[in-house]
Amino acid sequence: MTSIAFPDPMSADTSGTPSDETLGSGPVADDVVDSGAARPGDGAPEVPVDVARRSVPGLSPSRANDFLQCPLLFRLRVIDRLPEPPSAAAARGTLVHAVLERLFDLPAGNRTRAAVVELIPGAWEALHTEQPAYLDLFDAEEQWDAWFASARDLLDTYFTLEDPNRLQPREREVFVRTQLEGGPQLRGIIDRLDVAPDGAVRVVDYKTGRSPRAGYESTALFQMRFYAYVLWRERGVLPTLLQLEYLGDGRIVRHAPSEPEMVTFESRVRSIWAGIEDSARSGDWRPRPSKLCDWCSFKAICPAFGGAPPAMAEGAVEAAIGVAPEVSAAPVTP
């Protein structure tokens, strides 16, 4: 298999100041199920959760960021597992990711802009077959036309960042995980792994939003450091380069991780998990209002906006987090 050499001649210059990242612009690729139970319907299940049948407690970068953003958001997604309606931006991001994955099924030389356009219908068919709710995103044909056009624009921007005909990814849509001793199982999905002739590994993640402003890259790089840490622990190889490709504004953010950085990152993850366990024991999942609340699917049931979250099912906290509450769930207050 042909491998890639770093850096790419077509890589974008990131010396300028990038625009704000578009909120809610697409899916997080690592967003995997953090426990083994199926999602319940509206409200809590009527029967206790069978803890023995649940998988080991896990943490992905997106769920870690959920907890840091708002403990109640984390609870509603990980413990209550409430369903969320798909957003047009997230669905578009999923479609773009699917097309880029399929692009590398084509032989080098055939990975063109025209080929990408031809891949969209098949990728969309597969996605809405798996997630029928996607078909309810819009009512008017004009809205669908605009949505598909925006997806094509993002894919067109991809070709300004790199030439896919010069790449041969080693792996795509890579599910990675590692068990943190005394902590959760860390897991996620990496969009792409490239391996150079000298064995150097590059982790690539596609973002359908805009790049963060200079000095505000920490949240995005947390996800990439997470992947680097899991690969380092499980494969014994520290990636040489972490690369975020922002299709919203055609910019690339790169970072070269180090082993001391990985040690520090582990401490950070342990600290986040300790905070999650403290909330699980105390029952304190209070909301943390911010400007991101306007994009939250659970705003209607958030106490900060006059709502009330559902009661948690018996055993749900222990199943998801691995610790039992020490007291009855505390009232959720703003």
XYZ file of N, CA and C in Angstrom, residues 15-184:
510
model
N -1.569 30.646 9.004
C -0.905 31.722 9.718
C -1.832 32.877 10.023
N -2.926 33.003 9.267
C -3.852 34.089 9.519
C -4.777 33.788 10.665
N -5.654 34.735 10.994
C -6.619 34.544 12.067
C -7.879 33.919 11.510
N -8.246 32.721 11.948
C -9.428 32.062 11.412
C -10.710 32.668 11.949
N -11.794 32.403 11.270
C -13.088 32.889 11.713
C -13.625 32.032 12.840
N -14.691 32.513 13.451
C -15.312 31.746 14.522
C -15.813 30.418 13.998
N -15.727 29.415 14.839
C -16.281 28.111 14.479
C -17.789 28.195 14.561
N -18.459 27.697 13.535
C -19.911 27.721 13.522
C -20.455 26.744 14.552
N -21.299 27.256 15.441
C -21.863 26.408 16.480
C -22.826 25.410 15.865
N -22.742 24.172 16.326
C -23.657 23.147 15.843
C -23.506 22.852 14.371
N -22.291 22.962 13.859
C -22.108 22.862 12.419
C -22.004 21.456 11.899
N -21.902 20.483 12.737
C -21.766 19.126 12.222
C -21.546 18.142 13.336
N -21.468 16.885 13.028
C -21.316 15.872 14.050
C -19.897 15.802 14.566
N -19.743 15.253 15.715
C -18.417 14.943 16.227
C -18.159 13.498 15.908
N -17.077 13.245 15.226
C -16.865 11.904 14.700
C -16.677 10.856 15.767
N -16.267 11.301 16.932
C -16.045 10.321 17.986
C -17.309 10.003 18.755
N -18.431 10.552 18.364
C -19.638 10.484 19.183
C -20.222 9.077 19.172
N -19.621 8.196 19.955
C -20.084 6.818 20.036
C -20.874 6.623 21.303
N -21.631 5.546 21.355
C -22.430 5.241 22.529
C -21.517 5.019 23.724
N -21.840 5.674 24.834
C -20.987 5.605 26.012
C -21.409 4.511 26.984
N -22.490 3.845 26.737
C -22.875 2.683 27.527
C -23.718 1.787 26.644
N -24.049 0.611 27.123
C -24.601 -0.392 26.229
C -26.094 -0.434 26.092
N -26.834 0.411 26.792
C -28.283 0.311 26.751
C -28.851 1.043 25.553
N -30.013 0.572 25.108
C -30.699 1.265 24.036
C -31.302 2.550 24.578
N -31.532 3.517 23.694
C -32.158 4.756 24.128
C -33.617 4.493 24.494
N -34.080 5.054 25.615
C -35.487 4.929 25.942
C -36.300 5.915 25.125
N -37.596 5.797 25.231
C -38.449 6.783 24.606
C -38.538 8.016 25.484
N -39.588 8.832 25.302
C -39.732 10.029 26.117
C -39.901 9.638 27.577
N -39.137 10.306 28.452
C -39.229 9.997 29.860
C -38.356 8.824 30.242
N -38.369 8.449 31.515
C -37.530 7.367 32.014
C -38.201 6.019 31.800
N -37.422 4.948 31.686
C -38.009 3.615 31.552
C -38.850 3.270 32.777
N -39.844 2.427 32.595
C -40.712 2.059 33.703
C -40.106 0.976 34.578
N -39.078 0.288 34.092
C -38.472 -0.791 34.861
C -37.032 -0.441 35.171
N -36.472 -0.971 36.277
C -35.081 -0.677 36.607
C -34.142 -1.135 35.514
N -33.039 -0.428 35.356
C -32.033 -0.796 34.369
C -31.264 -2.016 34.847
N -31.061 -2.979 33.962
C -30.286 -4.168 34.293
C -28.806 -3.818 34.167
N -28.173 -3.513 35.305
C -26.793 -3.052 35.305
C -25.867 -4.093 34.697
N -26.130 -5.359 34.930
C -25.231 -6.421 34.471
C -25.153 -6.486 32.954
N -26.187 -5.984 32.272
C -26.215 -6.086 30.826
C -25.644 -4.844 30.150
N -25.268 -3.848 30.955
C -24.712 -2.637 30.384
C -23.215 -2.798 30.164
N -22.680 -2.100 29.184
C -21.256 -2.191 28.906
C -20.467 -1.383 29.923
N -19.148 -1.531 29.888
C -18.280 -0.818 30.804
C -18.455 0.684 30.590
N -18.447 1.473 31.668
C -18.571 2.923 31.512
C -17.492 3.463 30.592
N -17.891 4.359 29.698
C -16.948 4.884 28.724
C -17.053 6.386 28.584
N -16.039 6.954 27.958
C -16.001 8.395 27.755
C -15.407 8.674 26.385
N -16.098 9.522 25.622
C -15.588 9.981 24.336
C -15.258 11.458 24.462
N -14.516 12.020 23.523
C -14.210 13.449 23.600
C -15.458 14.323 23.641
N -16.463 13.973 22.855
C -17.673 14.788 22.828
C -18.397 14.762 24.158
N -18.458 13.589 24.805
C -19.143 13.527 26.091
C -18.332 14.224 27.185
N -17.010 14.164 27.092
C -16.183 14.918 28.036
C -16.461 16.401 27.900
N -16.547 16.891 26.664
C -16.850 18.295 26.448
C -18.263 18.642 26.896
N -19.204 17.697 26.755
C -20.558 17.922 27.268
C -20.524 18.219 28.758
N -19.778 17.412 29.516
C -19.738 17.599 30.963
C -19.114 18.945 31.317
N -18.043 19.309 30.625
C -17.397 20.589 30.903
C -18.310 21.749 30.528
N -19.081 21.580 29.476
C -20.003 22.630 29.047
C -21.192 22.744 29.981
N -21.782 21.587 30.348
C -23.001 21.601 31.171
C -23.242 20.206 31.736
N -23.088 20.006 33.061
C -23.315 18.682 33.641
C -24.703 18.116 33.341
N -25.730 18.982 33.282
C -27.067 18.469 32.984
C -27.131 17.916 31.558
N -26.480 18.581 30.617
C -26.435 18.070 29.239
C -25.806 16.685 29.213
N -24.710 16.515 29.932
C -24.064 15.207 30.012
C -25.031 14.177 30.577
N -25.705 14.516 31.656
C -26.639 13.570 32.279
C -27.736 13.154 31.313
N -28.342 14.124 30.616
C -29.463 13.811 29.736
C -29.040 12.952 28.549
N -27.792 13.125 28.107
C -27.314 12.326 26.977
C -26.785 10.960 27.398
N -26.047 10.898 28.496
C -25.342 9.667 28.856
C -26.145 8.799 29.815
N -26.820 9.404 30.775
C -27.557 8.622 31.779
C -29.012 8.427 31.351
N -29.709 9.518 31.054
C -31.109 9.393 30.631
C -31.222 8.916 29.184
N -30.211 9.208 28.387
C -30.164 8.809 26.977
C -31.420 9.242 26.231
N -31.770 10.514 26.401
C -32.949 11.052 25.742
C -32.671 11.250 24.251
N -33.626 10.937 23.415
C -33.428 11.130 21.972
C -33.392 12.611 21.632
N -32.652 12.948 20.586
C -32.560 14.329 20.124
C -32.907 14.374 18.648
N -33.703 15.350 18.253
C -34.032 15.458 16.821
C -32.789 15.830 16.026
N -32.634 15.282 14.835
C -31.458 15.633 14.029
C -31.540 17.076 13.560
N -30.423 17.756 13.541
C -30.384 19.113 13.009
C -29.904 19.058 11.568
N -30.264 20.081 10.809
C -29.848 20.126 9.410
C -28.333 20.192 9.298
N -27.694 20.953 10.210
C -26.233 21.088 10.158
C -25.550 19.770 10.486
N -26.037 19.073 11.512
C -25.431 17.801 11.890
C -25.633 16.754 10.800
N -26.834 16.721 10.209
C -27.098 15.764 9.134
C -26.208 16.043 7.928
N -26.005 17.305 7.618
C -25.114 17.667 6.512
C -23.686 17.222 6.803
N -23.256 17.410 8.045
C -21.918 16.970 8.416
C -21.763 15.474 8.274
N -22.784 14.726 8.670
C -22.741 13.276 8.541
C -22.653 12.869 7.075
N -23.416 13.559 6.230
C -23.381 13.264 4.799
C -21.991 13.549 4.217
N -21.416 14.683 4.571
C -20.097 15.050 4.047
C -19.045 14.040 4.488
N -19.093 13.627 5.757
C -18.149 12.615 6.243
C -18.301 11.310 5.467
N -19.544 10.919 5.210
C -19.783 9.658 4.495
C -19.234 9.729 3.072
N -19.411 10.856 2.405
C -18.911 10.999 1.041
C -17.387 10.965 1.018
N -16.747 11.662 1.965
C -15.283 11.667 1.999
C -14.727 10.280 2.305
N -15.440 9.514 3.106
C -14.988 8.143 3.352
C -15.078 7.327 2.059
N -16.184 7.469 1.334
C -16.366 6.715 0.091
C -15.401 7.172 -1.000
N -14.986 8.426 -0.946
C -14.087 8.950 -1.959
C -12.824 8.105 -2.065
N -12.324 7.646 -0.914
C -11.076 6.882 -0.924
C -11.279 5.415 -1.273
N -12.520 5.034 -1.536
C -12.761 3.709 -2.122
C -12.413 3.726 -3.615
N -12.399 4.910 -4.206
C -12.063 5.041 -5.625
C -10.548 4.976 -5.800
N -10.087 4.490 -6.932
C -8.640 4.448 -7.163
C -8.068 5.849 -7.336
N -6.800 6.008 -6.951
C -6.127 7.293 -7.142
C -6.200 7.687 -8.615
N -6.480 8.948 -8.846
C -6.669 9.442 -10.206
C -8.127 9.677 -10.520
N -9.005 8.944 -9.816
C -10.448 9.084 -10.032
C -11.132 9.867 -8.917
N -10.359 10.362 -7.966
C -10.932 11.083 -6.822
C -11.036 12.565 -7.165
N -12.068 12.904 -7.871
C -12.238 14.250 -8.404
C -13.479 14.919 -7.830
N -13.606 16.202 -8.104
C -14.805 16.929 -7.684
C -16.055 16.320 -8.311
N -15.967 15.948 -9.569
C -17.111 15.334 -10.247
C -17.482 14.003 -9.609
N -16.475 13.245 -9.201
C -16.736 11.954 -8.557
C -17.442 12.148 -7.222
N -17.065 13.193 -6.496
C -17.700 13.482 -5.207
C -19.183 13.757 -5.393
N -19.513 14.554 -6.415
C -20.920 14.869 -6.677
C -21.701 13.596 -6.971
N -21.091 12.666 -7.691
C -21.764 11.410 -8.016
C -21.934 10.511 -6.797
N -21.096 10.704 -5.785
C -21.185 9.879 -4.578
C -22.286 10.346 -3.629
N -22.729 11.572 -3.754
C -23.694 12.134 -2.799
C -25.007 11.351 -2.760
N -25.661 11.048 -3.897
C -26.955 10.345 -3.821
C -26.869 9.004 -3.097
N -25.837 8.210 -3.376
C -25.721 6.916 -2.712
C -25.471 7.055 -1.222
N -24.636 8.025 -0.841
C -24.368 8.251 0.582
C -25.627 8.724 1.290
N -26.375 9.599 0.635
C -27.612 10.093 1.238
C -28.649 8.978 1.378
N -28.755 8.127 0.400
C -29.688 6.999 0.473
C -29.366 6.116 1.671
N -28.083 5.826 1.858
C -27.676 4.980 2.980
C -27.969 5.651 4.312
N -27.751 6.952 4.389
C -27.941 7.657 5.656
C -29.407 7.745 6.057
N -30.267 8.124 5.122
C -31.668 8.265 5.542
C -32.354 6.910 5.673
N -31.786 5.873 5.071
C -32.315 4.527 5.320
C -32.019 4.113 6.758
N -30.823 4.464 7.226
C -30.436 4.147 8.601
C -31.105 5.087 9.600
N -31.297 6.346 9.213
C -31.907 7.349 10.083
C -33.070 8.016 9.339
N -34.248 7.400 9.347
C -35.386 7.948 8.595
C -35.769 9.363 9.010
N -35.419 9.754 10.242
C -35.769 11.104 10.704
C -35.121 12.182 9.849
N -34.044 11.851 9.156
C -33.398 12.825 8.283
C -34.350 13.317 7.195
N -35.284 12.473 6.794
C -36.209 12.842 5.719
C -37.179 13.934 6.151
N -37.262 14.202 7.450
C -38.191 15.209 7.963
C -37.514 16.552 8.221
N -36.286 16.703 7.762
C -35.561 17.949 8.032
C -36.241 19.156 7.394
N -36.754 18.997 6.175
C -37.343 20.120 5.447
C -38.667 19.713 4.817
N -39.492 20.728 4.559
C -40.768 20.498 3.884
C -40.723 20.931 2.421
N -39.999 22.011 2.159
C -39.993 22.574 0.818
C -38.809 22.076 -0.007
N -39.057 21.874 -1.290
C -38.006 21.399 -2.191
C -36.852 22.395 -2.257
N -37.191 23.697 -2.175
C -36.150 24.716 -2.222
C -35.179 24.580 -1.052
N -35.703 24.199 0.106
C -34.841 24.015 1.277
C -33.903 22.839 1.082
N -34.425 21.756 0.512
C -33.573 20.596 0.219
C -32.493 20.964 -0.802
N -32.869 21.722 -1.823
C -31.893 22.119 -2.847
C -30.760 22.928 -2.215
N -31.125 23.855 -1.331
C -30.115 24.690 -0.680
C -29.228 23.860 0.233
N -29.822 22.879 0.892
C -29.067 22.024 1.819
C -28.048 21.162 1.066
N -28.474 20.555 -0.025
C -27.543 19.745 -0.822
C -26.467 20.624 -1.456
N -26.841 21.830 -1.853
C -25.856 22.746 -2.436
C -24.792 23.108 -1.397
N -25.216 23.308 -0.143
C -24.244 23.641 0.908
C -23.312 22.471 1.181
N -23.830 21.245 1.085
C -22.973 20.065 1.256
C -21.951 19.981 0.126
N -22.402 20.260 -1.104
C -21.473 20.246 -2.243
C -20.395 21.314 -2.087
N -20.771 22.471 -1.541
C -19.790 23.541 -1.324
C -18.708 23.096 -0.339
N -19.117 22.425 0.728
C -18.141 21.948 1.711
C -17.194 20.927 1.081
N -17.754 20.037 0.283
C -16.924 19.026 -0.373
C -15.991 19.660 -1.399
N -16.456 20.707 -2.042
C -15.598 21.409 -2.990
C -14.432 22.069 -2.255
N -14.701 22.609 -1.075
C -13.639 23.223 -0.273
C -12.584 22.196 0.115
N -12.998 20.964 0.349
C -12.040 19.916 0.715
C -10.900 19.847 -0.294
N -11.206 19.985 -1.574
C -10.185 19.849 -2.618
C -9.189 21.012 -2.613
N -9.509 22.086 -1.909
C -8.543 23.179 -1.776
C -7.550 22.922 -0.653
N -7.837 21.931 0.178
C -6.978 21.638 1.330
C -5.953 20.547 1.036
N -6.321 19.578 0.221
C -5.395 18.497 -0.113
C -5.856 17.825 -1.390
N -4.957 17.112 -2.022
C -5.263 16.360 -3.236
C -5.441 14.892 -2.845
N -6.691 14.394 -2.835
C -6.916 13.009 -2.402
C -6.254 11.973 -3.302
N -5.889 12.364 -4.524
C -5.221 11.423 -5.422
C -3.779 11.155 -5.010
N -3.236 11.991 -4.139
C -1.872 11.803 -3.665
C -1.844 11.120 -2.302
N -3.000 10.701 -1.826
C -3.100 10.092 -0.501
C -3.571 8.651 -0.609
N -3.103 7.826 0.303
C -3.648 6.485 0.438
C -3.761 6.204 1.933
N -4.896 6.588 2.533
C -5.049 6.403 3.975
C -4.825 4.960 4.391
N -4.185 4.786 5.535
C -4.008 3.441 6.071
C -5.319 2.909 6.645
N -6.075 3.800 7.325
C -7.360 3.395 7.914
C -8.326 4.569 7.846
N -9.631 4.230 7.774
C -10.679 5.245 7.791
C -11.778 4.817 8.747
N -12.434 5.805 9.345
C -13.490 5.541 10.323
C -13.005 4.496 11.334
N -11.934 4.835 12.016
C -11.249 3.897 12.906
C -11.832 3.983 14.317
N -12.433 2.901 14.774
C -12.918 2.856 16.151
C -11.751 2.497 17.066
N -11.452 3.376 18.010
C -10.336 3.158 18.931
C -10.844 3.213 20.362
N -10.179 2.447 21.230
C -10.553 2.474 22.644
C -9.410 1.957 23.483
N -9.393 2.391 24.719
C -8.429 1.899 25.682
C -9.044 2.020 27.071
N -8.708 1.091 27.940
C -9.243 1.121 29.292
C -8.282 1.898 30.186
N -8.773 2.957 30.775
C -7.969 3.758 31.687
C -8.021 3.111 33.064
N -6.877 2.699 33.587
C -6.845 2.012 34.870
C -7.478 2.879 35.953
N -8.460 2.307 36.626
C -9.156 3.051 37.664
C -10.089 4.112 37.116
N -10.355 4.062 35.826
C -11.211 5.068 35.203
C -12.084 4.463 34.125
N -12.596 5.278 33.209
C -13.496 4.778 32.168
C -12.738 4.180 30.996
